[in-house]
Amino acid sequence: MLPIGSGHDDVEPKQGPSRMVSQLLQLLNPATKLPSAVSAVGHCDHPLDPLTAEEVNATSDACKAYAAKLGIQGLRFNAIALEEPTKADLLQYEASKMQIEAPQRLSTAIIQLPTGDSVVEAMVDLQVEPPAVISWDQTDGIQPMVTLDDCLEAEDICKGDKGFQQLLRDRYDITDLASVACDPWYYGGRYRDTKDASEMGMTEPGRYIQCFVYVRASPDDNFYAHPLDVVVVVELQTKRVLQWWHHKANPIIPTLNSNFHTKLVDQERGWRTGLKPLNVVQPEGPSFTVDGNMVSWQKWSMRVSFNYREGLVLHTVGYEDGGRVRPIMHRGSMVEIIVPYGDPRHPFQHKCAFDVMDYGLGATANSLELGCDCVGHIKYFDGMVNNAKGEPMIIKKAVCMHEEDYGTLWKHTEYRTGHSEVRRSRRLVLSFISTIANYEYGFYWYFYQDGSIQYEVKLTGCLSTSVMSEGEGMDPTHGTLIAPHLNAQLHQHYFCVRLDMAVDDPDGGAALTVTEVNCEPEPLGPENPHAIGFCAKETELTHELAAIRNANAESSRIWKIKNESVRNRLTGAPVAYKLMPAATPPMYAHPSSSHGRRGIFAAKHLWVTPHSEEERWPAGMFPLQGPGEYSRGIVEWTQQDRNLVEADCVIWHSFGVTHIPRIEDWPVMPAEHVGFFLKPFGFFDANPSLDIPVGRNMSSREHGVPIAACPSCGSKTHTSKNPHPMMHIKSTDHGGRQLTHQDCTVCGTNHSGNPHSRL
């Protein structure tokens, strides 16, 4: 591709979103704007409770007032969030059973100034009247995340550029701008002072976005089926198209429609038949309880919060054992994602997303739908974000919580007697889903009755497509042909979670140590005469550099987070949890590349650091980094090689997948699953799920077996008309009688002693 065009000066610069963008925001943004004229700051019950609408308004009002005194107008609020209390303050408050004064209630605002690469991080004290700015730190040479406002404005700028309009007419015969879609990505340069920035034309301060361009065949058409060969670069602050690239010769634009929109599938493919309802019903209600943002379920307890960057965050996760709640994890969240694409040809060398810092998982979270995204008895938590004006925007039902059956938890049959014991597994699920351009990510925490924790990411959405490269036949070298002339490029997804473990330490994990366990075959010899021996060797990771590790399936490698101060009463060994990594490929981008340098957290699967309030983001704080601390990430932190023995360790676990696209991933991808487990290792004295009572699901029936008549009243309507004839709650029947537990809803007889009364 060559740089063919440039922006035109006859495009009038605009202040703030255009009318078109404002209308699109109302249609597309899952968040709902809340009233801005709120007089008082709302009440919160706990220091970790997310900001209220009143607090968001108070934060932006305080910042505007402070800026006005400095002679600054036109603030653009990139993000507003709770400034969480320090770990020490929070632990002290929790240890007092919330009897001491709560930590100071603070908020932070990331603010874009009207010109240049200047960003302000402001902190606001929400407890004074009126709330006031207590710190105002301006940094030049950086750019914060790309917001939904930015994405829609970038498309608006592209379509409003007269030169680009002419290109569409002359090269593609496109005159209907409504049929054009411009997917905005952050424009690859990650450091202002590198050759990458100059090569990309980022020599002047500004907010650069690259747009991949597609065309729709109809209003609901999947435009990813019709990519154009043009990539457009816009600068958001001056509202200009700077340049674009396309092939020298006119390419073949893919024309085959491939859709997943309900209306178009109905027209183009039709629907399969034979799928019957499968309902999840809990007649007595759920087993969890919720008090504000505090959740309790089957001996588990945890606090839920939500912010624009990480989305769902879990705090103070514990398990009740022996009459007390034993801490397991102080704080856990997803802190970074890198999606490097593997096509080295211009301009795709800059196609790489850092989804957490580029877009924010909370800012892009979906409003979930009952019975679609979440099935069963659901508890939702809303998410609070903001728009560019600093106004509160609420994402209704941003986080879903429910419990689900998960098959067999444990079972054994004594073959001599035929006696069998079996318990079914139940798990608590907390999840949210983010849409970032073409991709959807579902993030799921699972809590099991045996003390295990699972974290899973489900990857779905649409492939980011391109036309065939110049000189390339019908067999792409860096992608997969998924339709005639349609290429889906090779790429990878790497995720990094931050796990601030506690493991039975009321001080939040101050006494923890991390070890690595590898299985090794023993050499043939006197100690292993039959050549079948192998052992598990444990190595303590005492310093940061020694704790930079990769997963290794060949040695069954795990990592243990141990509390040397607490011993298992039966074995005397330190209580621990083990991190069980999934098989993860290496990152194929070279370490010297821009992807490799900034995404170095993905080059290794384990990093361990001593806890630090300043060390939160493994790839840095902002998409475009400036000098000093803003360029710091996990590689700089760990180069200090600090002590990790009883050092309040924080675990950074990276995992991911390589996506070699398939035709079956098109036009929308079946979910790909990736994640890890945290399991107790000598934490309990036995299987902690032994106390789950015996139970039989009385709504189950055997296929092909006729419905039996009720032995008391002879009715066969119990299951044919009422699929849940055994009432599992006390209720009133049509005659006003109180039905007791498992009383028949038709005749009132208790059938609990006959488990086969409903086949």
mmCIF file of N, CA and C in Angstrom, residues 330-430:
data_model
loop_
_atom_site.group_PDB
_atom_site.id
_atom_site.type_symbol
_atom_site.label_atom_id
_atom_site.label_comp_id
_atom_site.label_asym_id
_atom_site.label_seq_id
_atom_site.Cartn_x
_atom_site.Cartn_y
_atom_site.Cartn_z
ATOM 1 N N HIS A 330 -7.339 -11.084 48.082
ATOM 2 C CA HIS A 330 -7.664 -9.714 48.479
ATOM 3 C C HIS A 330 -8.318 -8.957 47.332
ATOM 4 N N ARG A 331 -7.791 -9.123 46.118
ATOM 5 C CA ARG A 331 -8.334 -8.408 44.957
ATOM 6 C C ARG A 331 -7.950 -9.153 43.685
ATOM 7 N N GLY A 332 -8.883 -9.258 42.741
ATOM 8 C CA GLY A 332 -8.603 -9.931 41.481
ATOM 9 C C GLY A 332 -9.324 -9.272 40.327
ATOM 10 N N SER A 333 -8.622 -9.120 39.188
ATOM 11 C CA SER A 333 -9.237 -8.493 38.021
ATOM 12 C C SER A 333 -8.402 -8.750 36.777
ATOM 13 N N MET A 334 -8.997 -8.500 35.620
ATOM 14 C CA MET A 334 -8.285 -8.502 34.345
ATOM 15 C C MET A 334 -7.647 -7.131 34.156
ATOM 16 N N VAL A 335 -6.333 -7.100 33.932
ATOM 17 C CA VAL A 335 -5.641 -5.814 33.877
ATOM 18 C C VAL A 335 -5.047 -5.488 32.516
ATOM 19 N N GLU A 336 -4.931 -6.443 31.606
ATOM 20 C CA GLU A 336 -4.479 -6.089 30.258
ATOM 21 C C GLU A 336 -4.758 -7.212 29.278
ATOM 22 N N ILE A 337 -4.916 -6.818 28.024
ATOM 23 C CA ILE A 337 -5.093 -7.729 26.894
ATOM 24 C C ILE A 337 -4.284 -7.164 25.735
ATOM 25 N N ILE A 338 -3.575 -8.017 25.037
ATOM 26 C CA ILE A 338 -2.936 -7.609 23.792
ATOM 27 C C ILE A 338 -3.420 -8.522 22.676
ATOM 28 N N VAL A 339 -3.741 -7.918 21.526
ATOM 29 C CA VAL A 339 -4.187 -8.670 20.356
ATOM 30 C C VAL A 339 -3.277 -8.288 19.184
ATOM 31 N N PRO A 340 -2.121 -8.946 19.054
ATOM 32 C CA PRO A 340 -1.216 -8.648 17.943
ATOM 33 C C PRO A 340 -1.612 -9.416 16.685
ATOM 34 N N TYR A 341 -1.713 -8.710 15.576
ATOM 35 C CA TYR A 341 -1.989 -9.342 14.288
ATOM 36 C C TYR A 341 -0.675 -9.678 13.599
ATOM 37 N N GLY A 342 -0.705 -10.730 12.775
ATOM 38 C CA GLY A 342 0.534 -11.296 12.250
ATOM 39 C C GLY A 342 0.877 -10.941 10.820
ATOM 40 N N ASP A 343 0.148 -10.015 10.192
ATOM 41 C CA ASP A 343 0.454 -9.621 8.815
ATOM 42 C C ASP A 343 1.482 -8.497 8.840
ATOM 43 N N PRO A 344 2.711 -8.729 8.336
ATOM 44 C CA PRO A 344 3.774 -7.716 8.450
ATOM 45 C C PRO A 344 3.717 -6.634 7.384
ATOM 46 N N ARG A 345 2.783 -6.734 6.439
ATOM 47 C CA ARG A 345 2.764 -5.800 5.319
ATOM 48 C C ARG A 345 2.071 -4.491 5.696
ATOM 49 N N HIS A 346 2.587 -3.418 5.139
ATOM 50 C CA HIS A 346 2.040 -2.091 5.401
ATOM 51 C C HIS A 346 0.578 -2.031 4.942
ATOM 52 N N PRO A 347 -0.332 -1.433 5.726
ATOM 53 C CA PRO A 347 -0.119 -0.763 7.009
ATOM 54 C C PRO A 347 -0.472 -1.637 8.205
ATOM 55 N N PHE A 348 -0.532 -2.962 8.014
ATOM 56 C CA PHE A 348 -0.999 -3.837 9.086
ATOM 57 C C PHE A 348 0.048 -4.074 10.166
ATOM 58 N N GLN A 349 1.275 -3.570 9.967
ATOM 59 C CA GLN A 349 2.273 -3.704 11.031
ATOM 60 C C GLN A 349 1.850 -2.942 12.284
ATOM 61 N N HIS A 350 0.892 -2.040 12.149
ATOM 62 C CA HIS A 350 0.408 -1.272 13.297
ATOM 63 C C HIS A 350 -0.926 -1.800 13.830
ATOM 64 N N LYS A 351 -1.350 -2.959 13.338
ATOM 65 C CA LYS A 351 -2.640 -3.508 13.761
ATOM 66 C C LYS A 351 -2.434 -4.345 15.010
ATOM 67 N N CYS A 352 -2.636 -3.723 16.139
ATOM 68 C CA CYS A 352 -2.446 -4.377 17.437
ATOM 69 C C CYS A 352 -3.242 -3.608 18.470
ATOM 70 N N ALA A 353 -4.089 -4.301 19.201
ATOM 71 C CA ALA A 353 -4.920 -3.650 20.216
ATOM 72 C C ALA A 353 -4.482 -4.066 21.607
ATOM 73 N N PHE A 354 -4.450 -3.100 22.514
ATOM 74 C CA PHE A 354 -4.318 -3.354 23.952
ATOM 75 C C PHE A 354 -5.685 -2.996 24.543
ATOM 76 N N ASP A 355 -6.550 -3.988 24.653
ATOM 77 C CA ASP A 355 -7.964 -3.703 24.851
ATOM 78 C C ASP A 355 -8.291 -3.055 26.185
ATOM 79 N N VAL A 356 -7.506 -3.313 27.225
ATOM 80 C CA VAL A 356 -7.795 -2.700 28.522
ATOM 81 C C VAL A 356 -7.409 -1.227 28.509
ATOM 82 N N MET A 357 -6.168 -0.926 28.118
ATOM 83 C CA MET A 357 -5.758 0.489 28.173
ATOM 84 C C MET A 357 -6.236 1.273 26.958
ATOM 85 N N ASP A 358 -6.486 0.603 25.818
ATOM 86 C CA ASP A 358 -6.947 1.328 24.635
ATOM 87 C C ASP A 358 -8.421 1.697 24.715
ATOM 88 N N TYR A 359 -9.245 0.808 25.294
ATOM 89 C CA TYR A 359 -10.692 1.013 25.255
ATOM 90 C C TYR A 359 -11.380 0.898 26.618
ATOM 91 N N GLY A 360 -10.832 0.105 27.534
ATOM 92 C CA GLY A 360 -11.461 -0.090 28.831
ATOM 93 C C GLY A 360 -12.537 -1.157 28.770
ATOM 94 N N LEU A 361 -12.416 -2.194 29.612
ATOM 95 C CA LEU A 361 -13.387 -3.277 29.604
ATOM 96 C C LEU A 361 -14.719 -2.849 30.211
ATOM 97 N N GLY A 362 -14.666 -1.985 31.225
ATOM 98 C CA GLY A 362 -15.907 -1.489 31.811
ATOM 99 C C GLY A 362 -16.607 -0.494 30.916
ATOM 100 N N ALA A 363 -15.823 0.369 30.261
ATOM 101 C CA ALA A 363 -16.413 1.382 29.383
ATOM 102 C C ALA A 363 -17.112 0.753 28.187
ATOM 103 N N THR A 364 -16.701 -0.453 27.799
ATOM 104 C CA THR A 364 -17.286 -1.124 26.636
ATOM 105 C C THR A 364 -18.204 -2.282 27.030
ATOM 106 N N ALA A 365 -18.565 -2.362 28.310
ATOM 107 C CA ALA A 365 -19.394 -3.471 28.795
ATOM 108 C C ALA A 365 -20.804 -3.394 28.227
ATOM 109 N N ASN A 366 -21.389 -4.560 28.017
ATOM 110 C CA ASN A 366 -22.760 -4.676 27.510
ATOM 111 C C ASN A 366 -23.771 -4.556 28.641
ATOM 112 N N SER A 367 -24.961 -4.130 28.289
ATOM 113 C CA SER A 367 -26.117 -4.267 29.167
ATOM 114 C C SER A 367 -26.728 -5.628 28.863
ATOM 115 N N LEU A 368 -26.674 -6.535 29.821
ATOM 116 C CA LEU A 368 -26.988 -7.939 29.564
ATOM 117 C C LEU A 368 -28.495 -8.186 29.547
ATOM 118 N N GLU A 369 -28.895 -9.217 28.808
ATOM 119 C CA GLU A 369 -30.308 -9.512 28.610
ATOM 120 C C GLU A 369 -30.690 -10.788 29.358
ATOM 121 N N LEU A 370 -31.735 -10.684 30.159
ATOM 122 C CA LEU A 370 -32.250 -11.833 30.892
ATOM 123 C C LEU A 370 -32.756 -12.891 29.920
ATOM 124 N N GLY A 371 -32.336 -14.142 30.134
ATOM 125 C CA GLY A 371 -32.772 -15.234 29.290
ATOM 126 C C GLY A 371 -31.966 -15.395 28.017
ATOM 127 N N CYS A 372 -31.037 -14.474 27.751
ATOM 128 C CA CYS A 372 -30.179 -14.558 26.559
ATOM 129 C C CYS A 372 -28.713 -14.639 26.983
ATOM 130 N N ASP A 373 -28.186 -13.548 27.510
ATOM 131 C CA ASP A 373 -26.822 -13.569 28.032
ATOM 132 C C ASP A 373 -26.746 -14.362 29.335
ATOM 133 N N CYS A 374 -27.814 -14.330 30.121
ATOM 134 C CA CYS A 374 -27.834 -14.969 31.434
ATOM 135 C C CYS A 374 -29.132 -15.762 31.562
ATOM 136 N N VAL A 375 -29.019 -17.004 32.004
ATOM 137 C CA VAL A 375 -30.178 -17.890 32.111
ATOM 138 C C VAL A 375 -30.291 -18.389 33.544
ATOM 139 N N GLY A 376 -31.490 -18.352 34.082
ATOM 140 C CA GLY A 376 -31.731 -18.832 35.434
ATOM 141 C C GLY A 376 -32.252 -17.722 36.318
ATOM 142 N N HIS A 377 -31.989 -17.851 37.606
ATOM 143 C CA HIS A 377 -32.372 -16.825 38.578
ATOM 144 C C HIS A 377 -31.189 -15.867 38.699
ATOM 145 N N ILE A 378 -31.327 -14.649 38.194
ATOM 146 C CA ILE A 378 -30.194 -13.754 37.977
ATOM 147 C C ILE A 378 -30.233 -12.569 38.934
ATOM 148 N N LYS A 379 -29.071 -12.242 39.464
ATOM 149 C CA LYS A 379 -28.859 -10.979 40.153
ATOM 150 C C LYS A 379 -27.929 -10.141 39.280
ATOM 151 N N TYR A 380 -28.337 -8.924 38.995
ATOM 152 C CA TYR A 380 -27.516 -8.025 38.184
ATOM 153 C C TYR A 380 -26.916 -6.923 39.048
ATOM 154 N N PHE A 381 -25.742 -6.478 38.628
ATOM 155 C CA PHE A 381 -25.113 -5.287 39.185
ATOM 156 C C PHE A 381 -24.925 -4.285 38.044
ATOM 157 N N ASP A 382 -25.293 -3.045 38.277
ATOM 158 C CA ASP A 382 -25.117 -2.008 37.261
ATOM 159 C C ASP A 382 -23.679 -1.506 37.258
ATOM 160 N N GLY A 383 -23.279 -0.905 36.153
ATOM 161 C CA GLY A 383 -21.948 -0.313 36.037
ATOM 162 C C GLY A 383 -22.054 1.183 35.811
ATOM 163 N N MET A 384 -21.237 1.950 36.526
ATOM 164 C CA MET A 384 -21.256 3.405 36.397
ATOM 165 C C MET A 384 -20.037 3.867 35.615
ATOM 166 N N VAL A 385 -20.272 4.579 34.510
ATOM 167 C CA VAL A 385 -19.195 5.170 33.723
ATOM 168 C C VAL A 385 -19.566 6.633 33.478
ATOM 169 N N ASN A 386 -18.943 7.272 32.501
ATOM 170 C CA ASN A 386 -19.225 8.682 32.222
ATOM 171 C C ASN A 386 -19.067 8.955 30.744
ATOM 172 N N ASN A 387 -19.623 10.079 30.279
ATOM 173 C CA ASN A 387 -19.396 10.511 28.911
ATOM 174 C C ASN A 387 -18.340 11.609 28.876
ATOM 175 N N ALA A 388 -18.081 12.147 27.691
ATOM 176 C CA ALA A 388 -17.000 13.117 27.524
ATOM 177 C C ALA A 388 -17.261 14.420 28.274
ATOM 178 N N LYS A 389 -18.516 14.693 28.576
ATOM 179 C CA LYS A 389 -18.850 15.910 29.319
ATOM 180 C C LYS A 389 -18.688 15.731 30.827
ATOM 181 N N GLY A 390 -18.379 14.522 31.249
ATOM 182 C CA GLY A 390 -18.264 14.265 32.680
ATOM 183 C C GLY A 390 -19.587 13.929 33.323
ATOM 184 N N GLU A 391 -20.579 13.590 32.518
ATOM 185 C CA GLU A 391 -21.891 13.228 33.050
ATOM 186 C C GLU A 391 -21.946 11.731 33.329
ATOM 187 N N PRO A 392 -22.685 11.337 34.365
ATOM 188 C CA PRO A 392 -22.770 9.902 34.689
ATOM 189 C C PRO A 392 -23.585 9.146 33.654
ATOM 190 N N MET A 393 -23.104 7.952 33.331
ATOM 191 C CA MET A 393 -23.798 7.047 32.407
ATOM 192 C C MET A 393 -23.858 5.692 33.097
ATOM 193 N N ILE A 394 -25.045 5.154 33.221
ATOM 194 C CA ILE A 394 -25.185 3.874 33.905
ATOM 195 C C ILE A 394 -25.392 2.768 32.872
ATOM 196 N N ILE A 395 -24.616 1.697 33.000
ATOM 197 C CA ILE A 395 -24.803 0.501 32.188
ATOM 198 C C ILE A 395 -25.667 -0.446 33.014
ATOM 199 N N LYS A 396 -26.927 -0.509 32.681
ATOM 200 C CA LYS A 396 -27.837 -1.378 33.419
ATOM 201 C C LYS A 396 -27.447 -2.835 33.193
ATOM 202 N N LYS A 397 -27.482 -3.607 34.269
ATOM 203 C CA LYS A 397 -27.218 -5.050 34.188
ATOM 204 C C LYS A 397 -25.855 -5.336 33.551
ATOM 205 N N ALA A 398 -24.846 -4.638 34.015
ATOM 206 C CA ALA A 398 -23.507 -4.828 33.450
ATOM 207 C C ALA A 398 -22.874 -6.128 33.915
ATOM 208 N N VAL A 399 -23.159 -6.543 35.137
ATOM 209 C CA VAL A 399 -22.583 -7.766 35.703
ATOM 210 C C VAL A 399 -23.720 -8.715 36.052
ATOM 211 N N CYS A 400 -23.556 -9.964 35.642
ATOM 212 C CA CYS A 400 -24.560 -11.002 35.888
ATOM 213 C C CYS A 400 -24.039 -11.969 36.937
ATOM 214 N N MET A 401 -24.884 -12.336 37.879
ATOM 215 C CA MET A 401 -24.532 -13.359 38.864
ATOM 216 C C MET A 401 -25.656 -14.386 38.925
ATOM 217 N N HIS A 402 -25.273 -15.651 38.841
ATOM 218 C CA HIS A 402 -26.243 -16.727 38.974
ATOM 219 C C HIS A 402 -25.499 -17.987 39.392
ATOM 220 N N GLU A 403 -26.247 -19.006 39.742
ATOM 221 C CA GLU A 403 -25.638 -20.304 40.034
ATOM 222 C C GLU A 403 -26.121 -21.313 39.014
ATOM 223 N N GLU A 404 -25.302 -22.312 38.771
ATOM 224 C CA GLU A 404 -25.652 -23.294 37.764
ATOM 225 C C GLU A 404 -25.155 -24.676 38.160
ATOM 226 N N ASP A 405 -25.854 -25.678 37.676
ATOM 227 C CA ASP A 405 -25.424 -27.060 37.846
ATOM 228 C C ASP A 405 -24.187 -27.292 36.989
ATOM 229 N N TYR A 406 -23.219 -28.044 37.525
ATOM 230 C CA TYR A 406 -21.994 -28.292 36.765
ATOM 231 C C TYR A 406 -21.609 -29.771 36.807
ATOM 232 N N GLY A 407 -22.614 -30.626 36.690
ATOM 233 C CA GLY A 407 -22.324 -32.048 36.585
ATOM 234 C C GLY A 407 -21.914 -32.670 37.909
ATOM 235 N N THR A 408 -21.126 -33.718 37.822
ATOM 236 C CA THR A 408 -20.731 -34.466 39.010
ATOM 237 C C THR A 408 -19.613 -33.747 39.755
ATOM 238 N N LEU A 409 -19.802 -33.546 41.051
ATOM 239 C CA LEU A 409 -18.747 -32.994 41.896
ATOM 240 C C LEU A 409 -17.846 -34.116 42.403
ATOM 241 N N TRP A 410 -18.459 -35.173 42.914
ATOM 242 C CA TRP A 410 -17.698 -36.368 43.288
ATOM 243 C C TRP A 410 -18.633 -37.566 43.361
ATOM 244 N N LYS A 411 -18.046 -38.750 43.191
ATOM 245 C CA LYS A 411 -18.841 -39.973 43.222
ATOM 246 C C LYS A 411 -17.937 -41.163 43.505
ATOM 247 N N HIS A 412 -18.488 -42.145 44.204
ATOM 248 C CA HIS A 412 -17.831 -43.450 44.318
ATOM 249 C C HIS A 412 -18.892 -44.526 44.550
ATOM 250 N N THR A 413 -18.690 -45.653 43.859
ATOM 251 C CA THR A 413 -19.550 -46.826 44.044
ATOM 252 C C THR A 413 -18.715 -47.961 44.621
ATOM 253 N N GLU A 414 -19.168 -48.514 45.731
ATOM 254 C CA GLU A 414 -18.519 -49.691 46.318
ATOM 255 C C GLU A 414 -19.036 -50.918 45.572
ATOM 256 N N TYR A 415 -18.182 -51.455 44.685
ATOM 257 C CA TYR A 415 -18.658 -52.522 43.809
ATOM 258 C C TYR A 415 -19.036 -53.791 44.578
ATOM 259 N N ARG A 416 -18.496 -53.968 45.788
ATOM 260 C CA ARG A 416 -18.816 -55.175 46.557
ATOM 261 C C ARG A 416 -20.259 -55.160 47.055
ATOM 262 N N THR A 417 -20.733 -53.985 47.411
ATOM 263 C CA THR A 417 -22.088 -53.874 47.966
ATOM 264 C C THR A 417 -23.061 -53.202 47.013
ATOM 265 N N GLY A 418 -22.536 -52.512 46.013
ATOM 266 C CA GLY A 418 -23.391 -51.769 45.103
ATOM 267 C C GLY A 418 -23.791 -50.404 45.628
ATOM 268 N N HIS A 419 -23.320 -50.043 46.845
ATOM 269 C CA HIS A 419 -23.683 -48.742 47.409
ATOM 270 C C HIS A 419 -22.932 -47.634 46.677
ATOM 271 N N SER A 420 -23.659 -46.590 46.341
ATOM 272 C CA SER A 420 -23.067 -45.470 45.602
ATOM 273 C C SER A 420 -23.351 -44.161 46.316
ATOM 274 N N GLU A 421 -22.350 -43.312 46.355
ATOM 275 C CA GLU A 421 -22.515 -41.944 46.866
ATOM 276 C C GLU A 421 -22.126 -40.989 45.742
ATOM 277 N N VAL A 422 -22.986 -40.022 45.468
ATOM 278 C CA VAL A 422 -22.708 -39.039 44.423
ATOM 279 C C VAL A 422 -23.254 -37.683 44.855
ATOM 280 N N ARG A 423 -22.516 -36.638 44.524
ATOM 281 C CA ARG A 423 -22.980 -35.268 44.755
ATOM 282 C C ARG A 423 -22.791 -34.479 43.463
ATOM 283 N N ARG A 424 -23.811 -33.711 43.146
ATOM 284 C CA ARG A 424 -23.702 -32.861 41.965
ATOM 285 C C ARG A 424 -23.012 -31.554 42.330
ATOM 286 N N SER A 425 -22.303 -31.018 41.358
ATOM 287 C CA SER A 425 -21.559 -29.772 41.561
ATOM 288 C C SER A 425 -22.446 -28.577 41.244
ATOM 289 N N ARG A 426 -22.415 -27.619 42.095
ATOM 290 C CA ARG A 426 -23.061 -26.334 41.862
ATOM 291 C C ARG A 426 -21.962 -25.279 41.852
ATOM 292 N N ARG A 427 -22.053 -24.303 40.969
ATOM 293 C CA ARG A 427 -21.064 -23.228 40.978
ATOM 294 C C ARG A 427 -21.748 -21.870 40.864
ATOM 295 N N LEU A 428 -21.123 -20.879 41.473
ATOM 296 C CA LEU A 428 -21.573 -19.494 41.386
ATOM 297 C C LEU A 428 -20.807 -18.827 40.259
ATOM 298 N N VAL A 429 -21.527 -18.102 39.403
ATOM 299 C CA VAL A 429 -20.937 -17.463 38.232
ATOM 300 C C VAL A 429 -21.125 -15.958 38.335
ATOM 301 N N LEU A 430 -20.036 -15.211 38.176
ATOM 302 C CA LEU A 430 -20.096 -13.758 38.037
ATOM 303 C C LEU A 430 -19.434 -13.406 36.711
#
